[in-house]
Structure formats: structure tokens, C-alpha cells
Coordinates of C-alpha atoms and ligand atoms in Angstrom, one line a residue:
M1 CA -22.6 24.4 -4.4
T2 CA -20.6 21.6 -5.7
N3 CA -22.1 18.1 -5.9
S4 CA -20.1 16.8 -2.9
E5 CA -21.6 19.4 -0.7
K6 CA -25.1 18.2 -1.6
I7 CA -24.5 14.7 -0.4
S8 CA -26.3 14.0 2.9
E9 CA -24.0 12.6 5.6
A10 CA -24.6 9.3 7.4
W11 CA -22.7 7.0 9.6
W12 CA -23.0 4.2 7.1
K13 CA -21.4 6.3 4.5
E14 CA -18.5 7.1 6.8
T15 CA -17.9 3.7 8.2
I16 CA -15.3 1.2 7.1
V17 CA -16.6 -2.4 7.0
Y18 CA -14.5 -5.4 7.8
Q19 CA -15.9 -8.7 6.5
I20 CA -15.4 -11.8 8.5
Y21 CA -16.0 -15.3 7.1
P22 CA -16.6 -16.8 10.5
R23 CA -15.8 -20.3 9.5
S24 CA -12.2 -19.3 8.6
F25 CA -11.4 -16.5 11.1
Q26 CA -10.6 -18.0 14.4
D27 CA -11.4 -21.4 16.0
S28 CA -11.7 -21.3 19.7
N29 CA -12.5 -24.9 20.7
G30 CA -10.2 -26.9 18.5
D31 CA -12.8 -28.4 16.1
G32 CA -11.0 -26.8 13.2
I33 CA -14.0 -24.5 12.4
G34 CA -13.9 -20.8 13.2
D35 CA -16.6 -19.7 15.6
L36 CA -18.1 -16.7 17.4
R37 CA -15.9 -17.0 20.5
G38 CA -12.9 -16.9 18.1
I39 CA -14.2 -13.6 16.8
I40 CA -14.6 -12.3 20.3
N41 CA -11.1 -13.3 21.1
R42 CA -9.8 -11.3 18.2
L43 CA -11.8 -8.1 18.7
D44 CA -8.9 -6.2 20.0
Y45 CA -7.0 -6.9 16.8
I46 CA -10.0 -5.7 14.8
S47 CA -10.6 -2.6 16.7
D48 CA -6.9 -1.8 16.6
L49 CA -7.1 -1.9 12.8
G50 CA -9.5 1.0 13.0
V51 CA -12.4 -0.4 11.2
E52 CA -15.8 0.4 12.5
T53 CA -18.3 -2.2 11.3
L54 CA -18.1 -5.9 11.0
W55 CA -20.0 -7.9 8.5
L56 CA -20.4 -11.5 9.4
N57 CA -21.3 -14.1 6.7
P58 CA -24.2 -16.2 7.8
I59 CA -24.0 -17.5 11.4
F60 CA -27.4 -19.1 11.5
A61 CA -28.3 -22.8 11.9
S62 CA -27.4 -24.6 8.7
P63 CA -26.6 -28.0 7.3
N64 CA -23.8 -26.1 5.5
D65 CA -24.3 -27.3 2.0
D66 CA -23.2 -23.8 1.0
N67 CA -21.4 -22.8 4.2
G68 CA -24.3 -21.2 6.0
Y69 CA -26.1 -19.7 2.9
D70 CA -28.6 -22.6 3.4
I71 CA -30.4 -21.6 6.6
S72 CA -32.5 -24.1 8.5
D73 CA -33.4 -21.8 11.4
Y74 CA -33.0 -18.0 11.1
R75 CA -33.2 -17.4 14.8
K76 CA -30.7 -19.9 15.9
I77 CA -26.9 -19.8 15.9
M78 CA -25.1 -22.5 13.8
D79 CA -24.0 -25.2 16.3
E80 CA -20.4 -25.1 15.0
F81 CA -20.3 -21.3 15.6
G82 CA -21.5 -21.4 19.2
S83 CA -24.6 -20.3 21.1
M84 CA -27.0 -17.4 21.4
A85 CA -25.1 -16.5 24.6
D86 CA -21.9 -16.2 22.6
F87 CA -23.6 -14.0 20.0
E88 CA -25.0 -11.7 22.7
E89 CA -21.6 -11.5 24.2
L90 CA -20.1 -10.6 20.8
V91 CA -22.6 -7.8 20.4
E92 CA -21.8 -6.5 23.8
Q93 CA -18.1 -6.7 23.3
C94 CA -18.4 -4.9 20.0
K95 CA -20.5 -2.1 21.6
N96 CA -17.7 -1.7 24.2
R97 CA -15.3 -1.0 21.3
N98 CA -17.7 1.1 19.2
L99 CA -17.8 -1.6 16.6
R100 CA -21.0 -2.1 14.7
I101 CA -22.2 -5.5 13.4
I102 CA -24.1 -6.3 10.3
L103 CA -25.4 -9.8 9.5
D104 CA -26.1 -11.6 6.3
L105 CA -29.7 -11.9 5.4
V106 CA -30.3 -14.8 3.0
L107 CA -33.8 -13.9 1.8
N108 CA -34.1 -15.6 -1.5
H109 CA -33.9 -19.1 -0.3
S110 CA -33.8 -21.2 2.8
S111 CA -32.4 -24.6 3.5
D112 CA -34.4 -27.7 2.4
E113 CA -34.0 -28.6 6.1
H114 CA -35.9 -25.5 7.3
Y115 CA -39.2 -26.3 9.0
W116 CA -41.1 -24.4 6.2
F117 CA -39.7 -26.6 3.5
K118 CA -40.1 -29.8 5.4
E119 CA -43.7 -28.9 5.9
A120 CA -44.2 -27.7 2.3
Q121 CA -42.8 -31.0 1.0
K122 CA -45.3 -33.1 2.9
S123 CA -48.2 -32.3 0.6
P124 CA -49.4 -29.8 -2.0
E125 CA -52.1 -28.9 0.5
S126 CA -49.6 -27.9 3.2
P127 CA -50.0 -24.3 4.3
Y128 CA -46.3 -23.9 3.7
R129 CA -46.4 -25.2 0.1
D130 CA -46.8 -21.7 -1.3
Y131 CA -43.7 -20.6 0.6
Y132 CA -41.7 -22.1 -2.3
Y133 CA -42.0 -22.5 -6.1
W134 CA -43.6 -25.8 -7.1
R135 CA -44.4 -26.6 -10.7
K136 CA -45.6 -29.7 -12.7
P137 CA -43.1 -31.4 -15.0
N138 CA -43.4 -30.8 -18.7
P139 CA -45.5 -33.5 -20.4
D140 CA -42.3 -35.5 -21.2
G141 CA -41.3 -35.4 -17.5
T142 CA -38.6 -32.8 -17.9
P143 CA -38.2 -29.8 -15.6
P144 CA -40.6 -26.8 -16.1
N145 CA -38.0 -24.7 -17.8
N146 CA -34.4 -24.6 -19.1
W147 CA -32.7 -22.7 -16.3
V148 CA -29.3 -23.8 -15.2
S149 CA -28.5 -23.5 -11.5
Y150 CA -25.4 -21.9 -10.2
F151 CA -24.6 -25.0 -8.3
A152 CA -26.4 -27.8 -10.2
P153 CA -27.3 -28.8 -13.8
S154 CA -30.9 -27.5 -13.4
T155 CA -32.7 -25.1 -11.1
W156 CA -35.4 -27.7 -10.6
A157 CA -35.4 -30.7 -8.2
Y158 CA -37.9 -33.4 -8.6
D159 CA -40.1 -34.4 -5.7
E160 CA -41.5 -37.9 -6.1
N161 CA -44.1 -37.6 -3.4
S162 CA -46.1 -35.0 -5.4
N163 CA -44.7 -35.4 -8.9
E164 CA -43.7 -31.8 -8.9
Y165 CA -40.5 -29.9 -9.2
Y166 CA -39.3 -27.2 -6.8
L167 CA -37.1 -24.3 -7.8
H168 CA -33.6 -23.8 -6.5
I169 CA -31.4 -21.2 -8.3
F170 CA -28.5 -22.3 -6.1
S171 CA -28.1 -25.9 -4.8
P172 CA -31.1 -28.3 -4.4
K173 CA -30.6 -27.8 -0.7
Q174 CA -31.4 -24.1 -1.2
P175 CA -35.0 -24.0 -2.4
D176 CA -36.1 -20.5 -3.5
L177 CA -38.6 -18.7 -1.3
N178 CA -41.7 -17.4 -3.0
W179 CA -41.9 -13.7 -2.3
E180 CA -45.2 -13.4 -4.2
N181 CA -46.6 -14.9 -1.0
P182 CA -47.1 -12.1 1.6
K183 CA -46.6 -14.5 4.4
V184 CA -43.1 -15.2 3.2
R185 CA -42.3 -11.5 3.1
Q186 CA -43.7 -11.1 6.6
E187 CA -41.5 -13.9 7.9
I188 CA -38.4 -12.2 6.5
Y189 CA -39.4 -8.8 8.0
D190 CA -39.9 -10.6 11.4
I191 CA -36.5 -12.0 11.2
I192 CA -35.0 -8.6 10.5
H193 CA -36.9 -7.2 13.6
Y194 CA -35.7 -10.1 15.7
W195 CA -32.0 -9.5 15.0
M196 CA -32.3 -5.7 15.1
E197 CA -33.7 -6.1 18.6
K198 CA -30.7 -8.2 19.5
G199 CA -28.6 -5.1 18.8
V200 CA -27.2 -5.5 15.3
D201 CA -26.8 -2.5 13.0
G202 CA -28.0 -3.8 9.7
F203 CA -27.8 -6.4 7.1
R204 CA -26.1 -7.4 3.9
L205 CA -28.8 -8.8 1.6
D206 CA -27.8 -11.9 -0.2
A207 CA -28.7 -12.2 -3.9
F208 CA -31.7 -9.9 -3.4
I209 CA -32.2 -9.3 -7.1
L210 CA -33.6 -12.8 -7.3
I211 CA -36.6 -12.3 -5.0
S212 CA -38.9 -11.1 -7.7
K213 CA -39.3 -13.5 -10.6
H214 CA -41.2 -13.2 -13.8
P215 CA -44.5 -15.0 -12.9
D216 CA -44.3 -17.4 -15.8
L217 CA -40.8 -18.6 -15.1
L218 CA -40.2 -18.8 -18.8
D219 CA -37.3 -20.4 -20.6
I220 CA -34.3 -18.2 -21.1
D221 CA -32.7 -18.0 -24.5
E222 CA -29.3 -19.8 -24.7
E223 CA -27.2 -16.7 -25.0
S224 CA -28.7 -14.9 -22.1
L225 CA -28.5 -18.0 -20.0
K226 CA -24.8 -18.2 -20.7
H227 CA -24.0 -14.5 -20.0
E228 CA -26.3 -12.8 -17.7
A229 CA -28.7 -15.4 -16.2
S230 CA -29.2 -13.6 -12.9
R231 CA -31.0 -10.8 -14.5
F232 CA -33.5 -13.3 -16.0
F233 CA -33.8 -15.5 -13.0
G234 CA -34.7 -12.5 -10.9
N235 CA -35.0 -8.7 -11.5
G236 CA -38.7 -9.4 -11.9
P237 CA -41.6 -6.9 -12.1
R238 CA -42.1 -6.6 -8.3
L239 CA -38.5 -6.2 -7.2
H240 CA -38.8 -2.5 -6.4
E241 CA -42.2 -3.0 -4.8
F242 CA -40.8 -5.7 -2.5
L243 CA -37.8 -3.6 -1.5
H244 CA -39.9 -0.6 -0.9
E245 CA -42.3 -2.6 1.3
M246 CA -39.4 -4.0 3.3
N247 CA -38.1 -0.5 3.8
R248 CA -41.5 0.7 4.9
E249 CA -42.1 -2.3 7.2
V250 CA -38.7 -2.6 8.8
I251 CA -35.7 -0.8 7.5
S252 CA -37.2 2.7 8.0
K253 CA -37.9 1.8 11.6
Y254 CA -34.3 1.6 12.7
D255 CA -31.1 3.5 12.4
M256 CA -29.6 0.7 10.3
M257 CA -27.7 0.0 7.2
T258 CA -28.5 -2.3 4.3
V259 CA -26.2 -3.3 1.6
G260 CA -27.5 -5.5 -1.2
E261 CA -25.5 -8.0 -3.1
G262 CA -26.2 -6.5 -6.5
A263 CA -25.0 -9.1 -9.0
G264 CA -26.5 -8.2 -12.4
I265 CA -27.5 -4.6 -11.6
T266 CA -26.1 -2.0 -14.0
A267 CA -24.7 1.4 -13.1
E268 CA -27.6 3.1 -15.0
E269 CA -30.2 1.6 -12.8
A270 CA -28.3 1.7 -9.5
S271 CA -29.9 4.8 -8.1
L272 CA -33.3 3.2 -8.5
F273 CA -32.3 0.9 -5.7
V274 CA -30.3 3.2 -3.5
G275 CA -31.4 6.7 -4.3
E276 CA -32.3 8.4 -1.1
N277 CA -35.8 9.4 -2.2
R278 CA -36.5 5.8 -3.4
K279 CA -36.7 4.4 0.1
E280 CA -35.3 1.0 -0.8
L281 CA -31.7 0.1 0.2
H282 CA -28.8 2.2 1.4
M283 CA -26.3 0.8 -1.0
I284 CA -25.5 -2.2 -3.2
Y285 CA -22.3 -3.7 -4.3
H286 CA -22.1 -4.4 -7.9
F287 CA -20.2 -7.1 -9.8
D288 CA -19.1 -5.3 -12.9
H289 CA -15.4 -5.2 -12.0
M290 CA -15.7 -8.8 -10.7
S291 CA -16.3 -10.2 -14.2
L292 CA -13.6 -8.2 -16.0
D293 CA -11.0 -11.0 -15.7
R294 CA -13.4 -13.8 -16.7
E295 CA -14.7 -15.0 -20.1
S296 CA -18.2 -13.8 -20.4
G297 CA -20.5 -15.7 -18.0
Q298 CA -17.8 -18.3 -17.3
F299 CA -16.8 -18.1 -13.7
F300 CA -14.0 -20.6 -14.1
K301 CA -12.4 -19.2 -17.2
P302 CA -9.9 -16.4 -16.3
K303 CA -8.6 -13.8 -18.8
K304 CA -6.5 -10.7 -18.5
F305 CA -8.3 -7.6 -17.6
D306 CA -7.7 -4.1 -18.9
L307 CA -7.3 -1.3 -16.3
R308 CA -9.1 1.1 -18.6
D309 CA -12.3 -1.0 -18.3
F310 CA -11.9 -1.2 -14.6
K311 CA -11.6 2.6 -14.3
K312 CA -14.6 3.2 -16.5
I313 CA -16.7 1.0 -14.3
I314 CA -15.7 3.0 -11.3
S315 CA -16.6 6.3 -13.0
D316 CA -19.8 4.9 -14.3
W317 CA -20.9 3.8 -10.8
D318 CA -19.9 7.1 -9.2
K319 CA -22.8 8.7 -11.1
C320 CA -25.1 6.8 -8.8
V321 CA -23.8 9.2 -6.0
L322 CA -24.6 12.2 -8.1
E323 CA -28.1 10.8 -8.5
G324 CA -28.7 10.8 -4.8
G325 CA -27.4 7.3 -4.0
W326 CA -24.4 5.8 -2.4
N327 CA -21.9 3.0 -3.3
A328 CA -20.3 0.1 -1.6
V329 CA -16.7 -0.4 -2.7
F330 CA -15.0 -3.8 -2.6
L331 CA -12.2 -5.6 -4.4
G332 CA -12.9 -9.1 -3.1
N333 CA -14.9 -11.1 -0.7
H334 CA -15.7 -14.8 0.1
D335 CA -17.1 -15.3 -3.4
F336 CA -14.0 -14.4 -5.3
P337 CA -10.3 -15.2 -5.3
R338 CA -8.0 -12.9 -3.2
M339 CA -7.9 -9.4 -4.5
L340 CA -4.1 -9.3 -4.4
S341 CA -3.6 -12.3 -6.6
R342 CA -6.3 -11.0 -8.9
F343 CA -5.6 -7.3 -9.4
G344 CA -2.1 -7.0 -8.0
N345 CA 1.2 -8.9 -8.2
D346 CA 1.4 -11.5 -5.4
G347 CA 5.0 -12.4 -6.3
I348 CA 7.9 -9.9 -6.0
Y349 CA 5.6 -6.9 -5.7
R350 CA 3.3 -8.4 -3.1
K351 CA 3.8 -5.8 -0.5
E352 CA 3.7 -2.8 -2.9
S353 CA 0.7 -4.0 -4.8
A354 CA -1.3 -5.0 -1.7
K355 CA -0.7 -1.5 -0.3
L356 CA -1.7 0.0 -3.6
L357 CA -5.0 -2.0 -3.7
G358 CA -5.6 -0.9 -0.1
M359 CA -5.1 2.7 -1.1
L360 CA -7.6 2.2 -4.0
L361 CA -10.2 0.7 -1.7
L362 CA -9.9 3.3 0.9
T363 CA -9.8 6.4 -1.2
Q364 CA -12.9 5.8 -3.3
R365 CA -16.2 7.5 -3.0
G366 CA -18.4 4.8 -1.3
T367 CA -18.3 2.7 1.8
P368 CA -15.2 0.5 1.7
F369 CA -15.6 -3.2 2.4
M370 CA -12.4 -4.9 3.5
F371 CA -12.2 -8.6 3.5
S372 CA -10.2 -10.1 6.3
G373 CA -6.8 -11.3 5.4
D374 CA -6.4 -8.7 2.7
E375 CA -4.9 -6.3 5.3
I376 CA -1.9 -8.7 5.7
G377 CA -1.7 -9.4 2.0
M378 CA -3.1 -13.0 1.9
T379 CA -3.0 -14.6 -1.5
N380 CA -4.7 -17.4 -3.5
V381 CA -3.7 -21.0 -2.8
P382 CA -1.5 -23.2 -5.0
W383 CA -3.5 -26.4 -4.7
E384 CA -3.0 -29.0 -7.4
T385 CA -5.8 -31.5 -6.6
L386 CA -9.6 -31.2 -6.4
D387 CA -9.7 -32.9 -3.0
K388 CA -8.3 -29.7 -1.4
Y389 CA -11.3 -27.7 -2.3
R390 CA -14.5 -27.6 -0.2
D391 CA -16.8 -25.4 -2.2
I392 CA -20.0 -26.9 -3.8
H393 CA -19.5 -24.3 -6.6
V394 CA -16.1 -25.9 -7.5
F395 CA -17.5 -29.4 -7.7
D396 CA -20.5 -28.4 -9.8
G397 CA -18.2 -26.2 -11.9
Y398 CA -15.9 -29.1 -12.6
E399 CA -18.8 -31.3 -13.9
K400 CA -20.0 -28.5 -16.1
Y401 CA -16.5 -27.8 -17.4
I402 CA -15.9 -31.4 -18.4
K403 CA -19.3 -31.7 -19.9
G404 CA -18.7 -28.6 -21.9
G405 CA -15.6 -30.3 -23.5
G406 CA -13.0 -28.8 -21.1
E407 CA -10.1 -30.7 -19.5
G408 CA -9.8 -31.5 -15.9
K409 CA -6.2 -30.4 -15.8
E410 CA -7.0 -27.0 -17.2
F411 CA -9.9 -26.6 -14.8
L412 CA -7.5 -27.2 -11.9
Q413 CA -5.2 -24.6 -13.1
N414 CA -8.1 -22.2 -13.6
L415 CA -9.2 -22.8 -10.0
K416 CA -6.0 -21.2 -8.8
H417 CA -7.3 -17.9 -10.2
T418 CA -11.0 -18.2 -9.8
A419 CA -12.2 -20.5 -7.0
R420 CA -14.0 -19.0 -4.1
D421 CA -12.0 -21.2 -1.7
N422 CA -9.0 -19.1 -2.4
A423 CA -10.5 -16.5 -0.1
R424 CA -11.8 -19.0 2.4
T425 CA -8.6 -20.4 3.8
P426 CA -8.0 -19.8 7.5
M427 CA -6.8 -16.4 8.6
Q428 CA -3.1 -16.4 9.1
W429 CA -2.4 -15.2 12.6
D430 CA 1.1 -16.6 13.5
L431 CA 3.8 -19.2 12.9
S432 CA 2.2 -22.0 14.9
E433 CA 1.2 -25.2 13.1
Y434 CA -2.2 -24.1 11.8
A435 CA -1.2 -20.5 11.6
G436 CA -2.8 -19.8 14.9
F437 CA -6.3 -20.4 13.5
S438 CA -6.8 -23.6 15.3
I439 CA -4.9 -26.2 17.3
N440 CA -6.3 -28.9 15.1
E441 CA -6.5 -29.6 11.5
P442 CA -8.9 -26.9 10.0
W443 CA -11.9 -27.7 7.8
I444 CA -9.9 -26.3 4.8
D445 CA -6.1 -26.2 4.5
V446 CA -4.1 -23.2 5.6
N447 CA -2.3 -21.5 2.8
P448 CA 1.3 -22.8 2.9
N449 CA 2.6 -19.3 2.7
F450 CA 1.5 -18.5 6.3
E451 CA 5.1 -18.7 7.5
K452 CA 5.8 -15.5 5.5
I453 CA 2.4 -13.9 5.6
N454 CA 0.8 -13.6 9.1
V455 CA -0.5 -11.1 11.6
E456 CA 2.3 -11.7 14.1
E457 CA 5.1 -10.8 11.7
S458 CA 3.1 -7.9 10.2
L459 CA 2.6 -6.3 13.6
K460 CA 6.4 -6.3 14.2
D461 CA 7.3 -4.7 10.9
P462 CA 6.7 -1.0 10.7
H463 CA 6.5 -1.2 6.9
S464 CA 4.1 -4.0 6.8
I465 CA 0.9 -4.0 4.7
L466 CA -1.0 -4.2 8.0
N467 CA 0.6 -1.0 9.4
F468 CA 0.0 0.7 6.1
Y469 CA -3.7 -0.2 6.3
K470 CA -3.9 1.2 9.8
T471 CA -2.5 4.5 8.6
L472 CA -4.8 4.6 5.6
I473 CA -7.9 3.8 7.7
N474 CA -7.0 6.6 10.0
I475 CA -6.6 9.0 7.1
R476 CA -9.9 7.9 5.5
K477 CA -11.8 8.2 8.8
N478 CA -10.6 11.7 9.5
N479 CA -11.0 13.3 6.1
P480 CA -14.5 14.0 4.9
S481 CA -13.1 14.9 1.5
L482 CA -12.0 11.3 1.0
I483 CA -15.4 10.1 2.0
Y484 CA -17.7 12.6 0.3
G485 CA -15.4 14.5 -2.0
E486 CA -16.0 14.5 -5.8
Y487 CA -14.4 11.8 -7.8
D488 CA -12.4 12.6 -11.0
D489 CA -10.5 10.1 -13.0
L490 CA -7.7 12.2 -14.5
F491 CA -6.2 9.7 -17.0
P492 CA -9.1 7.5 -18.0
D493 CA -7.3 6.3 -21.1
H494 CA -4.0 5.3 -19.6
P495 CA -3.6 1.5 -19.6
T496 CA -1.6 1.1 -16.4
L497 CA -1.8 4.3 -14.4
F498 CA -4.8 5.1 -12.3
V499 CA -4.7 8.7 -11.2
Y500 CA -7.7 10.4 -9.7
A501 CA -8.7 13.3 -7.5
R502 CA -11.1 13.5 -4.6
S503 CA -12.0 17.1 -3.9
R504 CA -14.3 19.0 -1.6
K505 CA -14.4 22.7 -1.0
E506 CA -10.8 23.9 -1.0
E507 CA -9.3 20.5 -0.4
V508 CA -8.0 18.1 -3.1
Y509 CA -6.5 14.7 -2.6
L510 CA -4.7 13.2 -5.5
I511 CA -4.2 9.5 -5.7
I512 CA -1.6 8.0 -8.1
L513 CA -1.5 4.3 -8.6
N514 CA 0.8 2.4 -10.9
F515 CA -0.7 -0.9 -11.9
D516 CA 2.5 -2.2 -13.4
D517 CA 5.6 -4.3 -12.7
K518 CA 7.5 -1.6 -14.5
G519 CA 8.4 2.0 -13.5
R520 CA 7.7 4.8 -15.9
H521 CA 8.0 8.5 -16.4
I522 CA 4.6 10.2 -16.3
N523 CA 3.8 13.7 -17.3
L524 CA 1.4 15.0 -14.8
G525 CA 0.8 18.3 -16.4
P526 CA 1.0 21.6 -14.6
R527 CA -2.3 21.1 -12.8
I528 CA -1.5 17.9 -11.0
A529 CA 2.1 18.8 -10.4
K530 CA 0.8 21.4 -7.9
A531 CA -0.1 18.6 -5.5
K532 CA 3.3 18.4 -3.8
K533 CA 2.6 17.2 -0.3
C534 CA 2.8 13.4 -0.1
I535 CA 0.7 12.1 2.8
L536 CA 1.2 8.5 2.3
S537 CA 3.4 6.3 0.0
N538 CA 3.9 2.6 -0.3
Y539 CA 7.6 3.0 -0.8
E540 CA 9.9 3.8 2.1
N541 CA 11.1 7.1 0.7
P542 CA 8.1 9.0 -0.4
P543 CA 8.1 10.5 -3.8
I544 CA 8.4 14.2 -4.4
L545 CA 6.5 15.8 -7.3
L546 CA 9.1 18.3 -8.2
E547 CA 8.2 18.9 -11.7
E548 CA 5.5 17.9 -14.1
K549 CA 7.5 14.8 -15.1
W550 CA 7.6 12.2 -12.5
W551 CA 9.2 8.7 -12.3
V552 CA 6.7 6.3 -10.8
R553 CA 8.0 3.0 -9.5
P554 CA 6.5 -0.5 -10.0
W555 CA 3.2 -0.7 -8.2
E556 CA 3.8 2.7 -6.6
A557 CA 0.9 4.2 -4.8
G558 CA 0.9 7.8 -3.5
L559 CA -1.7 9.9 -1.8
F560 CA -1.1 13.7 -2.2
Y561 CA -2.7 16.7 -0.8
S562 CA -3.2 20.1 -2.4
T563 CA -5.4 23.1 -1.8
S564 CA -6.5 23.2 -5.4
L565 CA -5.9 21.5 -8.7
Ligands
GLC1 C1 -24.4 -15.1 -2.5 C2 -23.3 -15.5 -1.5 C3 -22.7 -16.8 -1.9 C4 -23.7 -17.8 -1.9 C5 -24.9 -17.4 -2.7 C6 -26.1 -18.3 -2.4 O1 -23.9 -14.9 -3.7 O2 -22.4 -14.4 -1.3 O3 -21.6 -17.1 -1.1 O4 -23.2 -19.0 -2.3 O5 -25.3 -16.1 -2.5 O6 -26.7 -18.0 -1.2
CA2 CA1 -14.6 -24.1 16.6

């Protein structure tokens, strides 16, 4: 038996996930903020696309210091997003369309406005004190260690009342929960139960690697702090124990899916988290390819990436499947700039390269996670001033950049390639004033290119990116070889061509992607040249592989079928 036949089948391996950033998807009541009713109103669009699972970024009560990733009540819907009745309707309407929903579980931190934290802050004797990390200052009054927060200069905020610091790896309004305390763990399991009973199908686990910390919370050496801090903040001795417990207590009790946000996890250790026999998570999405175009550890310093490194990462992670695990595949989400502007060409080859990236995403071995807007080829924003941005990460990044000797002007240029807000602009639905997202000014500006790039136009054009996605999704869903089939990178050393095979039993799919503004001859060799039948191409006249030599056009993407290679 080949490896692909050994893989156990499951709905969450076969599903295609569509991620919605609710704040930016569709506003239904004119306050400029997307909401649940807006999503309900667009469910026909989503189900038409062919995707089968929705992942919603946090929809819970929140003061929105980090757009919902600071939760003040895990059992309440955020006021701006609507009510519990809206949520229940959303679940029902999704069920009617065979759409599943997964929610975002922020389990490493709460909001400082959560009841637990407010109680904890009252006194060191509070029964909630130990829900969080509190430490005495150093003798000179400085914070307990040298950790630098993702959203602030230090991970420690001083509390005058008790003369202690509390830990916050993200913003001071996102205090870290203390998972060493069994009561905290139980609270989180109860929350999962609560939403599962409401009819959701699973969770994406936010920053889960951080839940176990080294008990001494020691200083981190400068180099590690710069390059791979998340591994040192978290990845602690009890990480697997906690995940295993969560699996035993809740996950195993439902037919659900869990996908962990695996920043800092390496391909070598992936199967420890997602190996079937490990009983921890179903899959994680890693960040290896998300740091390729950044200077090491510097989110706001872009650099050119090398396709060879990208391909190697994919092959390395595929080994996780061979070890009994499963992967999540994504090219962008709400934490990164638009995938098209990043890995494609958002200028003259916008359409071709958006389709190429879609083909890459949907022909990999692993559950594809699409991010809304990518299916119409949305791009980064060309903003020139800081006041356009909304993300706390940008403002903190700016201060750190200037403090580190960088220039404001340079930082602003870098934002166009790096800022998370690039992916958070409103969904571009039509040609009306705010792109059909809202009837009033949105919380964040619409990308000015909405007149060219929007759903309405895309639906009309048979050759649009959107229609290409629909075809691709349909092909993916109906071909187990593309889901489970073995993955082989056929030209790992080629700097601009990405050619791989997905095979299962007698069936082979060949995917040829040209990551280049230039066309070129390629010599496929006699093996590959056998794959003559082109199933899908991103050019209007599909290519024919007549001979071993083939002329591949700029950003050309072709999906071929063969009965053997
Ligand atoms: C995750 C989220 C990100 C958020 C952070 C803190 O990385 O995806 O958006 O800012 O966690 O919760
Ligand atoms: Ca609204």
C-alpha cells in the first residue's frame, strides 16, 4: 500500500475553509462595522463559492483593543456584531446550506475587562488572582524579566494597587491566563462545551503554543528574543499535557475540528501536536512560509523571498502527514498582508497570479484555508499616512522601529508590504460608495481599487478569478487524489517554477505553476510530458503538453491529469 492509502479519511481533511474577518465582511445596520447579520445576508454568496466551513475571527464581547482578540465575556456576542439570536440564526442558516462553522478560541489571554481579571486585580487574595501571572518587581523596580511584548515595549504591566506586575505577551489589555491553574483550564473547557452545544463544528486555537510557560519565566537572551521569541514565551514543559487534557475533556467528546495557530512550531515536531495517536489537535497551521519575506524576527522589514525555500517548507511539512498527522494550508489571513500582493504580482499579472495562488492553495495536501477577498483578487492598500491604519500592532511597531533607529518614512513604505491592516479592509462587493460593505463610512477605509476589483464585476466575467476559484473548489472537492494523494515536488531546485504531482492509486495530477513575470521554455522530461490532459488553466487557451519541451507563460498555472507518471 502506498502512503496515501494509509491516511484515514475525515470530513475536516476534506473540507475547504473560508475565513471571515467579521468586522470587515458586511455591515448590515450602517454603523460601518461588519456584523453577524451581514454574514447571514451573504451566505448565498459563500455557499455558491462551494466552500464548506466558515471560520469566524472572534465574535465575543470585547473592548476591541485587538479587534476581538481581547475577550471580556466568552459567552456573549460582541455588541457591534449583534446578539445571540443573530448567532443562533447564523448557525441555523449555515446548517440549511451544509456549511459548518468554526469559532476562534482565544485561550492564552482574556481582556483586562473580563470579570476574572477585574476580580484578580482587586487584591492578591482574590480567588481569581491566580487566573493570571502576577510577579513582584525586581529590587530596582523594573519588570520581572526582559520579555518584549508583541504589542508593547514590555510583556509586564505594573499594578500600583498591589505593587506587582502582570504578564501580557500581547497588549496590556490582553493579560495572559495562567494555565498552571486547573480552574483556568476548566473554564476554557466549559467555554468550548458551551459553543459546541450551540451547534458549532470546532475551533481555531489562537496562539496556543503560549499556554504553557517555563515556570520561572526567565530572561531570554537577546538573540532569541529578536528571532524566535514565541518559542521561549511559550512552548513550555506542560504544553502537550494541556493539549492532551483538553482533548480528553472536550475535543474527543464531539465530532469537531481543531486547528491550532502554530507560530513557532517546526515541521520536525508537528506530528507531536497533530499525530492521530497523540490525541491533541487535528491540525495546526505553521508560520514558516510567512516569515520568508521578512528580515529575521522583524515583522515590519520586508525582503525578497526565494521560491526554493518556499517549496522546501511545503515538502518538509508534508512529512507530518506521513507521520500520521494532517496539515492546514494557507497563504494569508487577517494577520498578514494580502497573499496576492505578497506572493503574486498584483499589477499587470494580477488575475493570472491570483489564479495561480488559488491553484496552489487548493491542490496541496492539507485542508485549505481561504481568506475572504482572495477569491476576487483583493490586494494590499496604498496608504501613505499612519492615520489610515487601525491596528495596535502597527502603532507599537512604529514606536519600536523609530526607537531602533529606523525612519518613519521607511516604516510607512514597509507597511504597504507588511501591515495586517492590508488584509482587514472591507470586502469589496460592488461599485457603490463603500463597495457595498456599508452605507456609511467604514471603521477602516475601503481599498480604492474596489471599482476594478469587486464581487459584482467578478460574477459577470466568466474568466474572473472568482469563477476560476469556483471551478477549482469543485475539482478539489470531488477528487480524493487531490485531498489525500501523495505529494511530490518534481523540481525542488528550480527558482521560479513550482511543479508537483499529487497521486493516489492509478491517478496522478500534475500542477505546473510559473512564479514569474517572464515566460520560459521548460523541459518536463519524458515522465511529466505524459500528463497531457489539461483540466484547468489560468489562461484562456489551455496549454497542450505536446512534447517534453513546453513554453510556459508568465504566472501560468495548469492542472493536468494522467493515469501514471
Ligand atoms: C493571534 C491572532 C492575532 C492576535 C493575536 C493575539 O496571532 O491571529 O490577530 O492579534 O493572536 O490574540
Ligand atoms: Ca454593523
